[in-house]
Amino acid sequence: MQLVDDVVAMKDDITEWRRTLHADPELLFDVHNTAAFVADKLKSFGCDEVVTGIGRTGVVGIIHGRPGSNGPAIGLRADMDALPINEITGAPWASRTPGKMHACGHDGHTAMLLGAARHLTETRNFSGTVAVIFQPAEEGGGGGREMVNDGMMDRFGITKVFGMHNLPGLPVGQFAIRKGPIMAATDIFDITVTGRGGHAAMPHQTIDPIVATSQIVTSLQSISSRNANPLESVVVSVTKFLGGSAYNVIPETVELAGTVRTLSPEMRDMTETRINEIASGIAAAHGCKAEVKYLRNYPVTFNHADETDFAADVAASVAGEQGIEREQPPTMGGEDFSFMLEARPGAFIFMGNGDTASLHHPAYDFNDDAIPVGVSYWVKLAEKALAA
Ligand code: NI
């Protein structure tokens, strides 16, 4: 490992910040304490500019390099929000708010980027500008989209963006990345099937939406097996099936909901079209009506080729060539850093969290031993990207 010495010396401070953030988890855009903590720290480090309220509750810190130098600005991004989960770690720094916890390690991401900001403001060993980006609402609210729509890229002249996420199961000190799609587009759908309710003993006098909807659920599974190119990935998961209220009543309506995960625009378009066709066609065959609402949520997290090579080389400069997997298979999870990668070229990398509980599990905790690794990656990335 080729860690940055000064970063190793900061590990205890950064760990304390991480645990402070962990104890006070906040959801979606409601990250007021976290954003205030971040802004205070950035000001105390001597950031040249600290701007709050971008994309509602996002924070951006601006750090200029060597005096008199000029060069482009790059963005380094962390996420700040937690999840609506009851923590069971029993750690001394565990959530003090029942029903909320940092189960995705965004506390670690925020603390690591703060550590990098401190080092970069103290040393300024680069030419140009680093924008440290702290976003709200990664877990479903589209905080990254809000910050982009708020004009963040143009306002700070950001030319490239980089993101990082911890990954349980990957050893501490290891990185993983790939060119192209690394995480899926995450769309959602709601289908309401309407028939005619009535007595369950006289089905001929009703139009049973439960039977029709059951066939819709089954047929939706044919999208990935029959419509998708077998060499491409499509997930259609029905996650809600709500209908009925009694043993002897056929209900009037049934509601379905679910999620769609794809890795290419073609598969995304195809899946949306087929869900509409299958739901309305099968409903009609049973004399029912289907109303389909399809919402395009996060796009594919698409790593740009040159920036991916660059990020992988930086990771190798920290962890050695054996510490970087350059052909990581994509996951069908989603990530709203995708909006920033749509706006600017860049790359998203995974960093090992070791043998911990999985992301979004109530026993998950960010691994503090990974802090010097992640912070060294950020520091080296900024200094190499903006080398004079
Ligand atoms: Ni996350």
Tab-separated table of C-alpha atoms and ligand atoms in Angstrom:
chain	number	residue	atom	x	y	z
A	1	MET	CA	0.000	0.000	0.000
A	2	GLN	CA	1.197	3.467	-0.915
A	3	LEU	CA	-0.895	5.572	1.451
A	4	VAL	CA	-0.390	9.319	1.820
A	5	ASP	CA	1.533	9.748	5.133
A	6	ASP	CA	-0.355	12.868	6.170
A	7	VAL	CA	-3.644	11.060	5.530
A	8	VAL	CA	-2.587	8.120	7.708
A	9	ALA	CA	-1.827	10.625	10.482
A	10	MET	CA	-5.370	12.037	10.130
A	11	LYS	CA	-7.081	8.659	10.497
A	12	ASP	CA	-8.200	9.190	14.122
A	13	ASP	CA	-9.713	12.600	13.362
A	14	ILE	CA	-11.558	11.312	10.301
A	15	THR	CA	-12.780	8.268	12.243
A	16	GLU	CA	-14.199	10.578	14.902
A	17	TRP	CA	-16.047	12.611	12.237
A	18	ARG	CA	-17.362	9.399	10.703
A	19	ARG	CA	-18.724	8.165	14.015
A	20	THR	CA	-20.241	11.552	14.845
A	21	LEU	CA	-22.085	11.468	11.524
A	22	HIS	CA	-23.049	7.831	12.037
A	23	ALA	CA	-24.774	8.602	15.359
A	24	ASP	CA	-26.990	11.257	13.746
A	25	PRO	CA	-28.374	9.775	10.513
A	26	GLU	CA	-30.676	11.915	8.383
A	27	LEU	CA	-32.851	10.935	5.417
A	28	LEU	CA	-33.138	12.168	1.829
A	29	PHE	CA	-32.984	15.976	1.546
A	30	ASP	CA	-33.459	16.404	5.293
A	31	VAL	CA	-29.711	16.329	5.997
A	32	HIS	CA	-29.496	19.684	7.757
A	33	ASN	CA	-27.215	18.642	10.648
A	34	THR	CA	-24.931	16.704	8.317
A	35	ALA	CA	-24.700	19.549	5.797
A	36	ALA	CA	-23.967	22.033	8.611
A	37	PHE	CA	-21.254	19.716	9.980
A	38	VAL	CA	-19.705	19.459	6.513
A	39	ALA	CA	-19.854	23.218	5.862
A	40	ASP	CA	-18.313	24.018	9.275
A	41	LYS	CA	-15.459	21.593	8.702
A	42	LEU	CA	-14.766	22.906	5.185
A	43	LYS	CA	-14.646	26.491	6.509
A	44	SER	CA	-12.342	25.477	9.367
A	45	PHE	CA	-9.928	23.872	6.859
A	46	GLY	CA	-9.726	27.137	4.911
A	47	CYS	CA	-11.663	26.184	1.781
A	48	ASP	CA	-11.755	29.168	-0.586
A	49	GLU	CA	-15.499	28.976	-0.950
A	50	VAL	CA	-18.158	26.944	0.837
A	51	VAL	CA	-21.581	27.015	-0.800
A	52	THR	CA	-24.608	25.446	0.888
A	53	GLY	CA	-28.135	24.888	-0.369
A	54	ILE	CA	-27.185	23.525	-3.810
A	55	GLY	CA	-29.818	21.014	-4.915
A	56	ARG	CA	-31.733	21.968	-1.753
A	57	THR	CA	-29.311	20.723	0.938
A	58	GLY	CA	-26.104	19.915	-0.966
A	59	VAL	CA	-22.760	21.485	-0.070
A	60	VAL	CA	-19.834	22.320	-2.364
A	61	GLY	CA	-16.374	23.322	-1.141
A	62	ILE	CA	-13.996	25.019	-3.568
A	63	ILE	CA	-10.241	24.550	-3.135
A	64	HIS	CA	-7.834	26.398	-5.413
A	65	GLY	CA	-4.396	24.940	-6.077
A	66	ARG	CA	-0.977	26.587	-5.998
A	67	PRO	CA	-1.203	30.405	-5.866
A	68	GLY	CA	-1.149	31.837	-9.379
A	69	SER	CA	-1.743	28.467	-11.021
A	70	ASN	CA	-4.685	27.939	-13.237
A	71	GLY	CA	-6.219	24.835	-14.606
A	72	PRO	CA	-9.548	23.127	-14.878
A	73	ALA	CA	-11.843	22.244	-11.986
A	74	ILE	CA	-12.649	18.650	-11.132
A	75	GLY	CA	-15.444	17.420	-8.868
A	76	LEU	CA	-15.069	14.761	-6.156
A	77	ARG	CA	-18.404	13.600	-4.844
A	78	ALA	CA	-19.672	12.030	-1.589
A	79	ASP	CA	-23.239	11.331	-0.462
A	80	MET	CA	-24.599	12.325	2.978
A	81	ASP	CA	-27.951	10.620	3.521
A	82	ALA	CA	-28.926	7.563	5.586
A	83	LEU	CA	-31.701	4.942	5.357
A	84	PRO	CA	-34.997	4.220	7.156
A	85	ILE	CA	-33.660	1.102	8.934
A	86	ASN	CA	-33.401	0.206	12.632
A	87	GLU	CA	-29.718	-0.247	13.460
A	88	ILE	CA	-28.685	-3.415	15.331
A	89	THR	CA	-24.880	-3.024	15.407
A	90	GLY	CA	-24.770	-2.130	19.107
A	91	ALA	CA	-21.711	0.029	18.347
A	92	PRO	CA	-20.969	2.869	20.774
A	93	TRP	CA	-21.487	5.256	17.826
A	94	ALA	CA	-24.742	3.574	16.721
A	95	SER	CA	-27.669	5.673	15.526
A	96	ARG	CA	-29.363	7.662	18.271
A	97	THR	CA	-32.511	7.905	16.155
A	98	PRO	CA	-34.702	4.787	16.052
A	99	GLY	CA	-35.701	3.877	12.505
A	100	LYS	CA	-32.799	5.699	10.834
A	101	MET	CA	-29.272	4.477	10.233
A	102	HIS	CA	-26.219	4.889	8.034
A	103	ALA	CA	-26.568	1.442	6.471
A	104	CYS	CA	-24.881	2.321	3.165
A	105	GLY	CA	-21.701	3.924	4.525
A	106	HIS	CA	-22.451	7.437	3.341
A	107	ASP	CA	-21.134	8.571	6.746
A	108	GLY	CA	-17.786	7.077	5.713
A	109	HIS	CA	-17.948	8.610	2.230
A	110	THR	CA	-18.617	12.071	3.706
A	111	ALA	CA	-15.891	11.768	6.352
A	112	MET	CA	-13.322	10.556	3.787
A	113	LEU	CA	-14.021	13.433	1.403
A	114	LEU	CA	-13.728	15.863	4.333
A	115	GLY	CA	-10.337	14.318	5.113
A	116	ALA	CA	-9.248	14.800	1.508
A	117	ALA	CA	-10.498	18.412	1.585
A	118	ARG	CA	-8.425	19.097	4.690
A	119	HIS	CA	-5.269	17.689	3.114
A	120	LEU	CA	-5.853	19.481	-0.195
A	121	THR	CA	-6.452	22.867	1.486
A	122	GLU	CA	-3.342	22.450	3.633
A	123	THR	CA	-1.006	21.380	0.820
A	124	ARG	CA	-2.552	22.794	-2.392
A	125	ASN	CA	-0.109	20.708	-4.384
A	126	PHE	CA	-2.050	20.953	-7.640
A	127	SER	CA	-2.817	23.345	-10.438
A	128	GLY	CA	-6.452	24.309	-10.917
A	129	THR	CA	-9.440	23.785	-8.670
A	130	VAL	CA	-10.979	20.923	-6.718
A	131	ALA	CA	-14.703	21.041	-5.979
A	132	VAL	CA	-15.668	18.708	-3.140
A	133	ILE	CA	-19.334	17.812	-3.634
A	134	PHE	CA	-21.543	16.579	-0.771
A	135	GLN	CA	-24.952	15.548	-2.017
A	136	PRO	CA	-28.231	14.800	-0.229
A	137	ALA	CA	-30.838	12.191	-1.137
A	138	GLU	CA	-28.840	9.489	-2.904
A	139	GLU	CA	-31.188	6.836	-1.515
A	140	GLY	CA	-34.135	7.473	-3.802
A	141	GLY	CA	-34.550	11.253	-3.820
A	142	GLY	CA	-32.284	12.093	-6.759
A	143	GLY	CA	-30.106	14.578	-4.869
A	144	GLY	CA	-27.432	14.250	-7.546
A	145	ARG	CA	-29.983	15.218	-10.199
A	146	GLU	CA	-31.053	18.211	-8.092
A	147	MET	CA	-27.473	19.470	-7.758
A	148	VAL	CA	-26.879	19.125	-11.519
A	149	ASN	CA	-30.206	20.857	-12.285
A	150	ASP	CA	-29.192	23.621	-9.899
A	151	GLY	CA	-26.342	24.463	-12.302
A	152	MET	CA	-23.508	23.129	-10.157
A	153	MET	CA	-21.304	21.998	-13.069
A	154	ASP	CA	-21.360	25.344	-14.891
A	155	ARG	CA	-21.271	27.469	-11.763
A	156	PHE	CA	-17.982	25.965	-10.593
A	157	GLY	CA	-16.594	25.166	-14.042
A	158	ILE	CA	-16.387	21.452	-13.252
A	159	THR	CA	-14.967	19.521	-16.222
A	160	LYS	CA	-14.774	15.985	-14.779
A	161	VAL	CA	-16.422	14.205	-11.854
A	162	PHE	CA	-15.421	11.213	-9.758
A	163	GLY	CA	-17.416	9.171	-7.253
A	164	MET	CA	-16.642	6.326	-4.842
A	165	HIS	CA	-18.702	3.757	-2.916
A	166	ASN	CA	-17.638	1.208	-0.347
A	167	LEU	CA	-18.309	-2.446	-1.154
A	168	PRO	CA	-18.756	-5.146	1.514
A	169	GLY	CA	-17.150	-8.426	0.519
A	170	LEU	CA	-14.262	-6.704	-1.269
A	171	PRO	CA	-11.218	-6.693	1.064
A	172	VAL	CA	-10.081	-3.405	2.593
A	173	GLY	CA	-7.313	-1.990	0.428
A	174	GLN	CA	-8.882	-3.225	-2.830
A	175	PHE	CA	-10.653	-1.248	-5.531
A	176	ALA	CA	-12.934	-2.351	-8.381
A	177	ILE	CA	-14.129	-0.506	-11.473
A	178	ARG	CA	-15.162	-1.065	-15.081
A	179	LYS	CA	-15.651	0.977	-18.233
A	180	GLY	CA	-19.187	1.557	-19.447
A	181	PRO	CA	-22.200	0.622	-17.352
A	182	ILE	CA	-21.213	-0.191	-13.748
A	183	MET	CA	-24.646	0.219	-12.138
A	184	ALA	CA	-28.153	-0.101	-13.550
A	185	ALA	CA	-30.930	2.301	-14.449
A	186	THR	CA	-33.517	1.987	-11.692
A	187	ASP	CA	-37.059	2.580	-12.944
A	188	ILE	CA	-40.293	1.928	-11.096
A	189	PHE	CA	-43.809	1.068	-12.219
A	190	ASP	CA	-47.329	0.967	-10.802
A	191	ILE	CA	-50.124	-0.992	-12.474
A	192	THR	CA	-53.760	-0.738	-11.426
A	193	VAL	CA	-55.975	-3.487	-12.818
A	194	THR	CA	-59.697	-2.772	-12.638
A	195	GLY	CA	-62.417	-5.411	-13.110
A	196	ARG	CA	-65.829	-5.686	-11.503
A	197	GLY	CA	-66.120	-6.741	-7.896
A	198	GLY	CA	-68.769	-8.984	-6.444
A	199	HIS	CA	-69.599	-12.171	-4.557
A	200	ALA	CA	-66.857	-14.770	-4.638
A	201	ALA	CA	-69.449	-17.542	-4.956
A	202	MET	CA	-70.781	-16.011	-8.194
A	203	PRO	CA	-67.645	-15.306	-10.240
A	204	HIS	CA	-69.640	-15.250	-13.482
A	205	GLN	CA	-71.239	-12.012	-12.315
A	206	THR	CA	-67.839	-10.387	-11.712
A	207	ILE	CA	-64.731	-9.580	-13.707
A	208	ASP	CA	-62.009	-10.927	-11.486
A	209	PRO	CA	-58.935	-8.656	-11.447
A	210	ILE	CA	-56.960	-11.071	-9.241
A	211	VAL	CA	-56.831	-13.776	-11.925
A	212	ALA	CA	-55.979	-11.234	-14.618
A	213	THR	CA	-53.277	-9.614	-12.481
A	214	SER	CA	-51.730	-12.980	-11.625
A	215	GLN	CA	-51.249	-13.634	-15.335
A	216	ILE	CA	-49.743	-10.178	-15.784
A	217	VAL	CA	-47.156	-10.954	-13.068
A	218	THR	CA	-46.267	-14.243	-14.734
A	219	SER	CA	-46.046	-12.717	-18.206
A	220	LEU	CA	-43.849	-9.842	-17.055
A	221	GLN	CA	-41.188	-12.480	-16.400
A	222	SER	CA	-41.089	-13.211	-20.128
A	223	ILE	CA	-39.588	-9.760	-20.821
A	224	SER	CA	-36.146	-10.764	-19.605
A	225	SER	CA	-36.380	-14.341	-20.904
A	226	ARG	CA	-38.055	-13.746	-24.325
A	227	ASN	CA	-37.738	-10.073	-25.297
A	228	ALA	CA	-34.328	-9.056	-24.015
A	229	ASN	CA	-31.188	-9.872	-25.929
A	230	PRO	CA	-29.836	-12.850	-23.941
A	231	LEU	CA	-26.430	-11.152	-23.768
A	232	GLU	CA	-27.904	-8.093	-22.049
A	233	SER	CA	-29.256	-7.761	-18.507
A	234	VAL	CA	-32.854	-6.921	-17.667
A	235	VAL	CA	-34.482	-7.334	-14.255
A	236	VAL	CA	-38.243	-6.956	-13.808
A	237	SER	CA	-39.251	-7.527	-10.186
A	238	VAL	CA	-42.849	-7.228	-9.019
A	239	THR	CA	-42.562	-6.196	-5.388
A	240	LYS	CA	-46.156	-5.303	-4.468
A	241	PHE	CA	-49.416	-7.164	-5.193
A	242	LEU	CA	-52.281	-5.617	-3.289
A	243	GLY	CA	-55.922	-6.605	-3.669
A	244	GLY	CA	-58.852	-7.982	-1.795
A	245	SER	CA	-60.157	-7.667	1.744
A	246	ALA	CA	-62.325	-10.695	2.508
A	247	TYR	CA	-62.698	-14.473	1.907
A	248	ASN	CA	-65.939	-14.076	0.004
A	249	VAL	CA	-65.425	-10.908	-2.038
A	250	ILE	CA	-63.840	-10.521	-5.449
A	251	PRO	CA	-62.306	-7.050	-5.376
A	252	GLU	CA	-62.849	-4.316	-7.914
A	253	THR	CA	-59.156	-3.460	-8.313
A	254	VAL	CA	-55.691	-4.897	-7.766
A	255	GLU	CA	-52.515	-2.863	-7.525
A	256	LEU	CA	-49.098	-4.028	-8.632
A	257	ALA	CA	-45.781	-2.259	-8.300
A	258	GLY	CA	-42.185	-3.108	-8.980
A	259	THR	CA	-38.797	-2.099	-10.271
A	260	VAL	CA	-36.965	-2.422	-13.587
A	261	ARG	CA	-33.163	-2.578	-13.841
A	262	THR	CA	-31.358	-2.260	-17.155
A	263	LEU	CA	-27.837	-1.449	-18.362
A	264	SER	CA	-28.562	0.089	-21.784
A	265	PRO	CA	-31.024	2.635	-23.249
A	266	GLU	CA	-32.267	0.017	-25.746
A	267	MET	CA	-33.213	-2.496	-23.041
A	268	ARG	CA	-34.746	0.301	-20.975
A	269	ASP	CA	-37.000	1.467	-23.831
A	270	MET	CA	-37.923	-2.094	-24.766
A	271	THR	CA	-38.865	-3.006	-21.181
A	272	GLU	CA	-41.051	0.050	-20.702
A	273	THR	CA	-42.895	-0.687	-23.962
A	274	ARG	CA	-43.405	-4.363	-23.137
A	275	ILE	CA	-44.718	-3.686	-19.614
A	276	ASN	CA	-47.377	-1.431	-21.123
A	277	GLU	CA	-48.280	-3.963	-23.833
A	278	ILE	CA	-48.390	-6.967	-21.489
A	279	ALA	CA	-50.419	-5.252	-18.779
A	280	SER	CA	-53.025	-3.721	-21.093
A	281	GLY	CA	-53.194	-6.747	-23.405
A	282	ILE	CA	-53.686	-9.327	-20.669
A	283	ALA	CA	-56.093	-7.113	-18.767
A	284	ALA	CA	-58.158	-6.675	-21.950
A	285	ALA	CA	-58.181	-10.420	-22.583
A	286	HIS	CA	-59.894	-10.816	-19.212
A	287	GLY	CA	-62.264	-7.899	-19.693
A	288	CYS	CA	-60.298	-5.744	-17.257
A	289	LYS	CA	-58.512	-2.430	-17.736
A	290	ALA	CA	-54.913	-1.784	-16.755
A	291	GLU	CA	-53.520	1.618	-15.993
A	292	VAL	CA	-49.711	1.652	-16.121
A	293	LYS	CA	-47.509	4.369	-14.670
A	294	TYR	CA	-43.842	3.962	-15.543
A	295	LEU	CA	-41.346	6.319	-13.918
A	296	ARG	CA	-37.807	6.667	-15.221
A	297	ASN	CA	-35.743	7.095	-12.108
A	298	TYR	CA	-31.925	6.949	-11.985
A	299	PRO	CA	-30.181	6.383	-15.335
A	300	VAL	CA	-27.367	3.896	-15.898
A	301	THR	CA	-24.167	4.807	-14.054
A	302	PHE	CA	-21.917	4.918	-17.096
A	303	ASN	CA	-18.143	5.147	-16.603
A	304	HIS	CA	-16.313	7.065	-19.340
A	305	ALA	CA	-13.377	5.178	-20.842
A	306	ASP	CA	-10.463	7.598	-20.343
A	307	GLU	CA	-11.531	8.654	-16.860
A	308	THR	CA	-11.993	4.997	-15.861
A	309	ASP	CA	-8.445	4.173	-16.947
A	310	PHE	CA	-7.247	7.216	-15.047
A	311	ALA	CA	-9.183	6.330	-11.871
A	312	ALA	CA	-7.937	2.728	-12.042
A	313	ASP	CA	-4.347	3.952	-12.385
A	314	VAL	CA	-4.819	6.202	-9.348
A	315	ALA	CA	-6.241	3.249	-7.393
A	316	ALA	CA	-3.218	1.186	-8.463
A	317	SER	CA	-0.920	3.960	-7.212
A	318	VAL	CA	-2.551	3.505	-3.764
A	319	ALA	CA	-3.230	-0.236	-3.653
A	320	GLY	CA	-0.804	-1.666	-6.207
A	321	GLU	CA	-1.844	-3.256	-9.500
A	322	GLN	CA	-3.050	-6.341	-7.573
A	323	GLY	CA	-5.333	-4.034	-5.575
A	324	ILE	CA	-7.450	-2.896	-8.539
A	325	GLU	CA	-9.964	-5.024	-10.439
A	326	ARG	CA	-10.381	-3.240	-13.771
A	327	GLU	CA	-13.116	-5.547	-15.125
A	328	GLN	CA	-15.599	-5.552	-12.249
A	329	PRO	CA	-18.965	-6.970	-13.384
A	330	PRO	CA	-21.766	-4.385	-13.203
A	331	THR	CA	-24.368	-4.602	-10.441
A	332	MET	CA	-28.097	-4.141	-11.008
A	333	GLY	CA	-28.247	-1.731	-8.080
A	334	GLY	CA	-28.553	1.969	-8.889
A	335	GLU	CA	-26.701	5.148	-8.000
A	336	ASP	CA	-27.650	8.740	-8.609
A	337	PHE	CA	-24.044	9.770	-9.303
A	338	SER	CA	-25.299	8.653	-12.745
A	339	PHE	CA	-26.785	12.158	-13.217
A	340	MET	CA	-23.381	13.751	-12.678
A	341	LEU	CA	-21.822	11.288	-15.151
A	342	GLU	CA	-24.485	12.293	-17.688
A	343	ALA	CA	-23.458	15.930	-17.236
A	344	ARG	CA	-19.668	15.464	-17.281
A	345	PRO	CA	-17.154	12.707	-18.061
A	346	GLY	CA	-15.912	10.811	-15.041
A	347	ALA	CA	-15.789	7.482	-13.240
A	348	PHE	CA	-17.321	5.729	-10.251
A	349	ILE	CA	-15.189	3.252	-8.298
A	350	PHE	CA	-15.848	0.679	-5.577
A	351	MET	CA	-13.582	0.450	-2.537
A	352	GLY	CA	-13.413	-2.613	-0.287
A	353	ASN	CA	-15.242	-2.506	3.054
A	354	GLY	CA	-13.990	-5.953	4.078
A	355	ASP	CA	-16.015	-8.820	5.486
A	356	THR	CA	-18.944	-6.800	6.866
A	357	ALA	CA	-22.719	-7.068	6.681
A	358	SER	CA	-24.055	-6.106	3.271
A	359	LEU	CA	-25.209	-2.634	2.257
A	360	HIS	CA	-28.682	-1.706	3.580
A	361	HIS	CA	-28.494	-4.447	6.264
A	362	PRO	CA	-29.296	-3.419	9.875
A	363	ALA	CA	-25.930	-4.845	11.066
A	364	TYR	CA	-23.883	-3.003	8.432
A	365	ASP	CA	-21.208	-0.524	9.497
A	366	PHE	CA	-18.641	1.399	7.486
A	367	ASN	CA	-15.154	-0.017	8.065
A	368	ASP	CA	-12.915	2.686	9.537
A	369	ASP	CA	-9.822	0.757	8.465
A	370	ALA	CA	-10.729	1.729	4.888
A	371	ILE	CA	-10.484	5.459	5.667
A	372	PRO	CA	-6.761	5.953	4.860
A	373	VAL	CA	-7.238	3.985	1.623
A	374	GLY	CA	-10.188	6.032	0.395
A	375	VAL	CA	-8.730	9.386	1.424
A	376	SER	CA	-5.383	8.547	-0.209
A	377	TYR	CA	-7.287	7.718	-3.410
A	378	TRP	CA	-9.041	11.112	-3.386
A	379	VAL	CA	-5.837	13.026	-2.662
A	380	LYS	CA	-3.795	11.259	-5.321
A	381	LEU	CA	-6.618	11.535	-7.828
A	382	ALA	CA	-6.846	15.311	-7.393
A	383	GLU	CA	-3.079	15.794	-7.503
A	384	LYS	CA	-2.638	13.620	-10.610
A	385	ALA	CA	-5.644	15.018	-12.476
A	386	LEU	CA	-4.433	18.552	-11.819
A	387	ALA	CA	-0.687	18.033	-12.024
A	388	ALA	CA	0.929	21.173	-13.396
B	1	NI	NI	-24.975	4.072	-1.042
